[in-house]
Coordinates of C-alpha atoms and ligand atoms in Angstrom, one line a residue:
M1 CA 58.8 -22.5 -103.5
A2 CA 61.4 -24.3 -101.4
I3 CA 64.5 -26.2 -101.3
L4 CA 64.0 -29.4 -99.0
V5 CA 67.3 -30.2 -97.0
A6 CA 67.3 -33.7 -95.6
G7 CA 70.1 -34.1 -93.1
G8 CA 70.3 -30.0 -92.9
A9 CA 71.2 -29.6 -89.1
G10 CA 74.3 -31.5 -89.9
Y11 CA 77.7 -30.4 -90.8
I12 CA 77.9 -30.3 -94.3
G13 CA 74.0 -29.7 -94.6
A14 CA 74.4 -26.8 -92.2
H15 CA 76.9 -24.9 -94.3
V16 CA 74.8 -25.7 -97.6
V17 CA 71.4 -24.4 -95.7
R18 CA 73.2 -21.1 -94.8
M19 CA 74.6 -20.8 -98.2
L20 CA 71.3 -21.5 -99.7
Q21 CA 69.5 -18.5 -97.3
Q22 CA 72.2 -16.3 -98.2
R23 CA 71.5 -16.5 -101.9
G24 CA 67.7 -15.9 -100.9
E25 CA 66.2 -19.4 -101.1
R26 CA 63.5 -20.8 -98.7
V27 CA 65.0 -23.8 -97.3
V28 CA 62.9 -26.7 -95.4
V29 CA 65.1 -28.8 -93.1
V30 CA 64.2 -32.5 -92.8
D31 CA 66.6 -34.0 -89.9
D32 CA 66.3 -36.5 -86.9
L33 CA 68.6 -34.2 -84.9
S34 CA 70.6 -37.5 -84.1
T35 CA 73.7 -35.7 -84.6
G36 CA 72.7 -32.2 -86.1
E37 CA 71.6 -29.3 -83.8
A38 CA 68.4 -27.1 -84.7
T39 CA 70.4 -23.9 -84.0
R40 CA 72.1 -24.4 -86.9
I41 CA 69.9 -23.7 -89.4
G42 CA 69.0 -20.1 -88.8
E43 CA 65.3 -19.4 -89.8
A44 CA 64.6 -22.6 -92.0
K45 CA 61.7 -24.5 -91.1
L46 CA 62.5 -27.5 -89.0
V47 CA 60.8 -30.9 -89.7
K48 CA 62.1 -33.7 -87.1
M49 CA 61.4 -37.0 -88.0
D50 CA 63.5 -40.1 -89.3
I51 CA 63.6 -40.5 -92.6
A52 CA 64.0 -44.4 -92.7
D53 CA 60.9 -44.9 -90.6
Q54 CA 58.6 -46.0 -93.2
S55 CA 56.0 -43.6 -91.8
S56 CA 58.2 -40.9 -92.9
V57 CA 56.5 -41.2 -96.5
A58 CA 53.2 -39.6 -96.0
V59 CA 54.8 -36.8 -93.8
L60 CA 57.4 -36.1 -96.6
T61 CA 54.8 -36.1 -98.9
R62 CA 52.7 -33.6 -97.5
V63 CA 55.9 -31.2 -96.6
M64 CA 56.6 -31.1 -100.3
F65 CA 53.3 -30.5 -101.3
D66 CA 52.4 -27.8 -98.2
E67 CA 55.8 -25.9 -98.8
D68 CA 56.0 -26.0 -102.4
V69 CA 59.2 -28.0 -102.6
T70 CA 61.0 -28.0 -106.2
A71 CA 64.0 -30.1 -105.5
V72 CA 65.6 -32.2 -102.5
I73 CA 69.2 -32.3 -101.6
H74 CA 69.9 -35.4 -99.4
F75 CA 72.8 -35.5 -96.8
A76 CA 70.4 -37.3 -94.2
A77 CA 72.7 -40.6 -93.6
R78 CA 75.0 -42.5 -91.4
K79 CA 78.6 -42.3 -92.3
Q80 CA 81.0 -44.0 -90.1
V81 CA 82.7 -47.0 -92.0
G82 CA 83.9 -48.6 -88.8
E83 CA 80.4 -48.6 -87.5
S84 CA 78.8 -49.9 -90.9
M85 CA 81.2 -52.7 -90.6
E86 CA 79.6 -53.7 -87.1
K87 CA 76.2 -52.8 -88.2
P88 CA 75.6 -53.5 -91.8
T89 CA 71.9 -53.9 -91.6
W90 CA 71.4 -50.8 -89.8
Y91 CA 73.4 -49.0 -92.4
Y92 CA 71.2 -50.5 -95.1
Q93 CA 67.8 -49.5 -93.4
Q94 CA 69.2 -46.1 -92.6
N95 CA 70.9 -45.1 -96.1
V96 CA 69.2 -47.2 -98.3
G97 CA 65.7 -47.4 -96.7
G98 CA 65.9 -43.4 -96.0
L99 CA 66.7 -42.7 -99.3
A100 CA 63.9 -44.9 -101.1
N101 CA 61.5 -43.3 -98.7
M102 CA 62.6 -39.6 -99.9
L103 CA 62.5 -41.2 -103.3
Q104 CA 58.9 -42.3 -103.2
S105 CA 57.8 -38.8 -101.6
M106 CA 59.5 -37.2 -103.9
Q107 CA 57.6 -39.4 -106.9
E108 CA 54.0 -38.7 -105.2
A109 CA 54.9 -34.9 -104.7
D110 CA 55.9 -34.8 -108.6
V111 CA 59.3 -33.3 -107.0
K112 CA 62.0 -34.0 -109.8
Q113 CA 65.4 -32.7 -108.9
M114 CA 67.7 -34.4 -106.5
I115 CA 71.2 -33.5 -105.3
F116 CA 72.8 -36.6 -103.1
S117 CA 75.5 -37.0 -101.0
S118 CA 77.7 -39.9 -102.5
S119 CA 81.3 -40.5 -101.0
A120 CA 84.7 -41.6 -102.8
A121 CA 84.2 -44.5 -100.2
V122 CA 82.2 -46.3 -103.7
Y123 CA 85.6 -46.5 -105.0
G124 CA 87.1 -48.7 -102.3
M125 CA 90.6 -49.3 -103.2
P126 CA 91.0 -47.7 -106.5
P127 CA 93.4 -48.7 -109.2
T128 CA 94.4 -45.7 -110.2
Q129 CA 96.9 -42.8 -108.6
I130 CA 94.1 -40.6 -109.2
V131 CA 90.6 -42.0 -109.5
Q132 CA 88.2 -41.1 -112.2
E133 CA 84.2 -41.2 -112.0
D134 CA 84.2 -44.0 -114.4
V135 CA 86.4 -46.6 -112.7
Q136 CA 85.2 -49.6 -111.9
K137 CA 83.6 -49.1 -108.3
H138 CA 84.4 -51.8 -105.4
P139 CA 83.4 -50.5 -101.9
I140 CA 85.0 -52.2 -99.3
N141 CA 82.4 -51.5 -96.5
P142 CA 78.7 -51.3 -96.1
Y143 CA 78.9 -47.5 -95.9
G144 CA 80.6 -47.2 -99.2
E145 CA 77.8 -49.8 -100.6
T146 CA 75.2 -47.8 -99.4
K147 CA 76.2 -44.5 -101.2
L148 CA 76.9 -46.6 -104.5
I149 CA 73.5 -48.2 -104.2
G150 CA 71.9 -44.9 -103.6
E151 CA 73.3 -43.9 -107.0
W152 CA 71.7 -46.5 -108.6
M153 CA 68.2 -46.2 -107.1
M154 CA 68.2 -42.5 -108.6
A155 CA 69.4 -43.8 -112.0
D156 CA 66.3 -46.5 -111.8
C157 CA 64.0 -43.4 -110.5
E158 CA 65.3 -41.6 -113.7
R159 CA 64.2 -44.2 -116.1
A160 CA 61.0 -44.8 -114.6
W161 CA 59.7 -41.5 -114.0
G162 CA 62.0 -38.7 -114.7
L163 CA 64.0 -37.9 -111.8
K164 CA 67.0 -35.3 -112.5
W165 CA 69.8 -36.2 -109.9
I166 CA 73.4 -35.6 -109.3
G167 CA 75.2 -37.2 -107.1
L168 CA 78.7 -35.7 -105.6
R169 CA 81.2 -37.9 -104.6
Y170 CA 82.7 -36.1 -101.5
F171 CA 86.5 -36.8 -101.1
N172 CA 88.1 -35.8 -97.2
V173 CA 85.8 -32.8 -96.1
A174 CA 87.5 -30.9 -93.4
G175 CA 87.4 -27.0 -92.2
A176 CA 84.8 -24.6 -91.3
G177 CA 83.0 -21.9 -93.2
W178 CA 81.3 -20.4 -90.0
D179 CA 82.6 -20.9 -86.5
D180 CA 79.4 -22.1 -85.3
L181 CA 79.2 -24.8 -88.0
A182 CA 82.1 -26.2 -86.8
D183 CA 82.4 -30.2 -87.4
P184 CA 81.0 -31.3 -84.0
A185 CA 81.8 -35.1 -84.5
V186 CA 85.4 -36.1 -83.6
L187 CA 85.6 -39.0 -86.4
N188 CA 88.0 -37.5 -89.2
L189 CA 91.8 -36.7 -89.0
V190 CA 91.7 -33.2 -88.4
P191 CA 89.0 -33.1 -85.5
M192 CA 90.8 -36.0 -84.2
V193 CA 94.2 -34.4 -84.1
L194 CA 92.5 -31.4 -82.3
D195 CA 90.5 -33.7 -79.9
R196 CA 94.0 -34.8 -78.9
L197 CA 95.4 -32.0 -78.5
A198 CA 92.8 -30.3 -76.5
R199 CA 93.0 -33.2 -73.9
G200 CA 96.9 -32.5 -73.9
Q201 CA 97.4 -35.8 -75.8
R202 CA 100.0 -36.5 -78.6
P203 CA 97.7 -36.8 -82.2
K204 CA 98.1 -40.5 -83.6
I205 CA 99.2 -41.2 -87.0
F206 CA 98.1 -44.7 -88.4
G207 CA 100.6 -46.2 -90.2
T208 CA 104.0 -44.9 -91.6
D209 CA 105.0 -47.4 -93.9
Y210 CA 102.7 -46.8 -96.9
P211 CA 104.2 -46.5 -100.5
T212 CA 103.9 -42.7 -100.7
P213 CA 106.8 -40.3 -100.3
D214 CA 106.4 -39.8 -96.3
G215 CA 105.2 -43.2 -95.5
T216 CA 101.6 -41.9 -94.6
C217 CA 98.3 -42.3 -96.5
I218 CA 97.5 -39.3 -99.1
R219 CA 94.2 -38.0 -99.1
D220 CA 92.3 -35.5 -101.3
Y221 CA 91.4 -32.7 -98.7
I222 CA 88.1 -30.5 -99.7
H223 CA 87.1 -27.1 -97.7
I224 CA 83.6 -27.5 -96.8
M225 CA 82.9 -24.0 -98.2
D226 CA 83.9 -25.3 -101.7
L227 CA 81.9 -28.6 -101.1
A228 CA 78.9 -26.7 -100.1
D229 CA 79.3 -24.4 -103.1
A230 CA 79.8 -27.5 -105.6
H231 CA 75.9 -28.5 -104.0
L232 CA 74.7 -24.8 -105.3
H233 CA 76.4 -25.2 -108.5
A234 CA 74.6 -29.0 -109.3
L235 CA 71.5 -27.9 -107.7
D236 CA 71.3 -24.9 -110.8
L237 CA 72.5 -27.4 -113.3
V238 CA 69.5 -29.9 -112.6
A239 CA 67.0 -26.9 -112.1
A240 CA 68.2 -25.9 -116.0
D241 CA 66.2 -27.5 -118.7
A242 CA 69.1 -28.8 -120.3
K243 CA 69.8 -32.9 -120.5
L244 CA 72.7 -33.7 -118.1
P245 CA 76.0 -34.9 -119.4
H246 CA 76.9 -36.9 -116.3
N247 CA 75.1 -37.9 -112.8
V248 CA 78.2 -38.2 -110.5
F249 CA 81.0 -36.0 -110.1
N250 CA 84.3 -36.2 -107.9
V251 CA 84.2 -33.3 -105.3
G252 CA 87.8 -33.0 -104.4
T253 CA 90.9 -30.8 -105.6
G254 CA 93.2 -33.3 -107.4
E255 CA 95.8 -32.7 -105.0
G256 CA 96.9 -35.1 -102.3
T257 CA 98.2 -34.3 -99.0
S258 CA 99.8 -36.8 -96.4
V259 CA 98.6 -37.5 -92.8
R260 CA 102.2 -36.2 -91.8
E261 CA 101.4 -32.8 -93.8
I262 CA 98.1 -32.4 -92.3
V263 CA 99.7 -32.7 -88.7
D264 CA 102.4 -30.6 -89.4
G265 CA 100.2 -28.1 -90.8
I266 CA 98.1 -28.3 -87.6
A267 CA 101.1 -27.2 -85.5
I268 CA 101.8 -24.3 -87.8
V269 CA 98.5 -22.9 -87.6
S270 CA 97.9 -23.5 -84.3
G271 CA 101.5 -22.4 -83.4
L272 CA 101.3 -25.6 -80.8
A273 CA 104.9 -27.7 -80.6
F274 CA 104.1 -31.1 -80.3
E275 CA 105.2 -34.6 -82.0
A276 CA 102.6 -36.8 -83.3
E277 CA 102.6 -40.5 -81.8
E278 CA 103.1 -43.0 -85.0
Q279 CA 101.1 -46.3 -84.8
G280 CA 100.5 -49.0 -86.7
R281 CA 98.3 -49.1 -89.8
R282 CA 94.5 -48.6 -89.3
P283 CA 92.7 -51.7 -91.1
G284 CA 91.0 -50.8 -94.7
D285 CA 92.8 -47.7 -95.2
P286 CA 93.9 -47.1 -99.0
P287 CA 97.5 -45.6 -98.9
Q288 CA 96.5 -43.1 -101.7
L289 CA 92.9 -41.4 -102.6
I290 CA 92.9 -38.7 -104.9
G291 CA 90.1 -37.4 -107.0
D292 CA 90.0 -36.4 -110.7
T293 CA 88.0 -33.1 -111.0
T294 CA 88.0 -32.6 -114.5
R295 CA 84.3 -33.6 -115.0
I296 CA 83.2 -31.4 -112.5
N297 CA 85.3 -28.7 -113.5
T298 CA 83.8 -29.1 -116.8
D299 CA 80.2 -29.7 -116.6
L300 CA 79.4 -27.9 -113.4
G301 CA 82.0 -25.0 -113.8
W302 CA 83.3 -25.5 -110.4
E303 CA 86.6 -25.9 -108.9
A304 CA 88.2 -25.6 -105.4
K305 CA 89.2 -22.3 -104.3
N306 CA 90.8 -23.0 -100.9
G307 CA 93.6 -25.5 -100.3
V308 CA 94.9 -27.2 -97.3
K309 CA 96.4 -24.0 -95.5
E310 CA 92.8 -22.5 -95.5
I311 CA 91.2 -25.6 -94.6
L312 CA 93.4 -26.1 -91.4
E313 CA 93.1 -22.4 -90.4
S314 CA 89.2 -22.2 -90.6
A315 CA 89.3 -25.6 -88.8
W316 CA 91.5 -24.5 -86.1
Q317 CA 89.8 -21.0 -85.6
A318 CA 86.5 -22.8 -85.2
W319 CA 87.9 -25.0 -82.7
Q320 CA 89.2 -22.3 -80.6
A321 CA 85.7 -20.4 -81.1
G322 CA 84.0 -23.6 -79.6
P323 CA 83.5 -24.9 -76.1
R324 CA 87.0 -26.9 -76.2
Q325 CA 89.7 -24.2 -76.9
I326 CA 93.3 -24.8 -76.3
D327 CA 94.9 -22.5 -74.3
V328 CA 97.7 -22.0 -76.7
T329 CA 100.2 -19.8 -73.7
D330 CA 99.8 -23.1 -71.2
F331 CA 100.2 -26.0 -73.6
H332 CA 101.6 -29.1 -72.5
M333 CA 101.3 -32.7 -73.5
E334 CA 100.7 -35.6 -71.1
Ligands
LIG1 N1 94.1 -40.8 -89.3 C1 95.4 -40.8 -88.6 N2 95.2 -40.6 -87.4 C2 94.0 -39.8 -86.8 C3 92.9 -40.2 -87.7 C4 92.8 -40.6 -89.1 O1 96.5 -40.9 -88.9 O2 93.7 -39.8 -85.7 C5 94.5 -41.2 -90.7 C6 93.7 -42.5 -91.3 O3 94.1 -43.6 -90.9 C7 93.8 -41.8 -93.0 C8 93.8 -40.4 -93.0 O4 94.1 -40.1 -92.0 O5 94.9 -42.5 -93.6 C9 92.2 -39.8 -93.1 O6 91.6 -40.6 -92.1 P1 89.7 -40.1 -91.8 O7 89.5 -41.0 -91.2 O8 89.7 -38.9 -91.4 O9 89.3 -40.3 -93.3 P2 88.9 -41.5 -94.7 O10 90.2 -41.1 -95.6 O11 89.5 -42.8 -93.6 O12 87.8 -41.5 -94.8 C10 87.0 -40.3 -95.5 C11 85.5 -40.2 -94.7 C12 84.6 -41.3 -95.3 C13 85.0 -41.6 -96.4 C14 86.0 -42.1 -97.0 C15 86.3 -42.5 -98.5 O13 85.6 -39.7 -93.2 O14 83.3 -41.0 -94.8 O15 86.9 -41.0 -96.6 O16 87.4 -42.8 -98.5 F1 84.1 -43.0 -96.8

């Protein structure tokens, strides 16, 4: 028996792969290595392929039969909001097409358990302060649209051939569980701040005039290890014989933290003295996005164990263990 992890060499996928291995599961990783690295998956078997290519169905189906796959955890997707606005059709091809190929292969190989990486981006600009899963969803970019369509596709497969699935709607993921699995991309607030500091530049704050207590945007930051752990809880629930009470779950903490608090927190954990550079608003940013976690607490018996302090400490430690270490004793800004 094996778990197939699509996108298992990426930031989140590799954390889940290692956690699965630590509890003794056999893991097969499918990844195109476009952003992931083969060194991150340990002993797992790697099948290097682009699942969005139509030819992938035959290969995936064969892998599922040969490796006796019982469940799929599907991370493989493009995830840059701005890029999705510029290349919408490519996002549909990659995210929707890739998932369609995976689901078709699962049907052919009779694999009926699926955990899917969804996103808080399905909510767009939610009408409530703290967002519940059942609120109306109006994604405001193709990235969020592809994630919502992914949820619909799995619901359709559930009706058609009995797929058992859970979609986890991630809020703002950050931190590292192991230094060698740190987020290699510089696309989100925490790595963007660290990247600027490593260049001797002042980190940027996009917008200080939002209707929030300190004027900067508020997000729900979730530690990568808590997020990874949520996947194991979800996997165990779909593997159990019971009927699922719900299919989609917010994965957050229910707590909000402002951009300024994150930037100040990085100054504290790093010991670096710096002032952020205040800029205008970044288009498309909702002022506040916090997930109601009641459903995942109740149905999956999961809750986040780490807060922002642990997130920032682990991100800083992993950054300093990596190739672009910041010299704390000789730190100066441009
Ligand atoms: N920000 C800054 N300075 C930076 C980088 C970001 O002020 O250098 C701000 C952003 O403007 C935003 C906040 O920090 O207000 C968080 O920005 P991120 O880019 O880290 O994250 P987002 O909340 O924009 O996006 C995240 C995921 C997306 C997902 C979305 C769901 O990265 O994949 O949550 O809402 F779609």
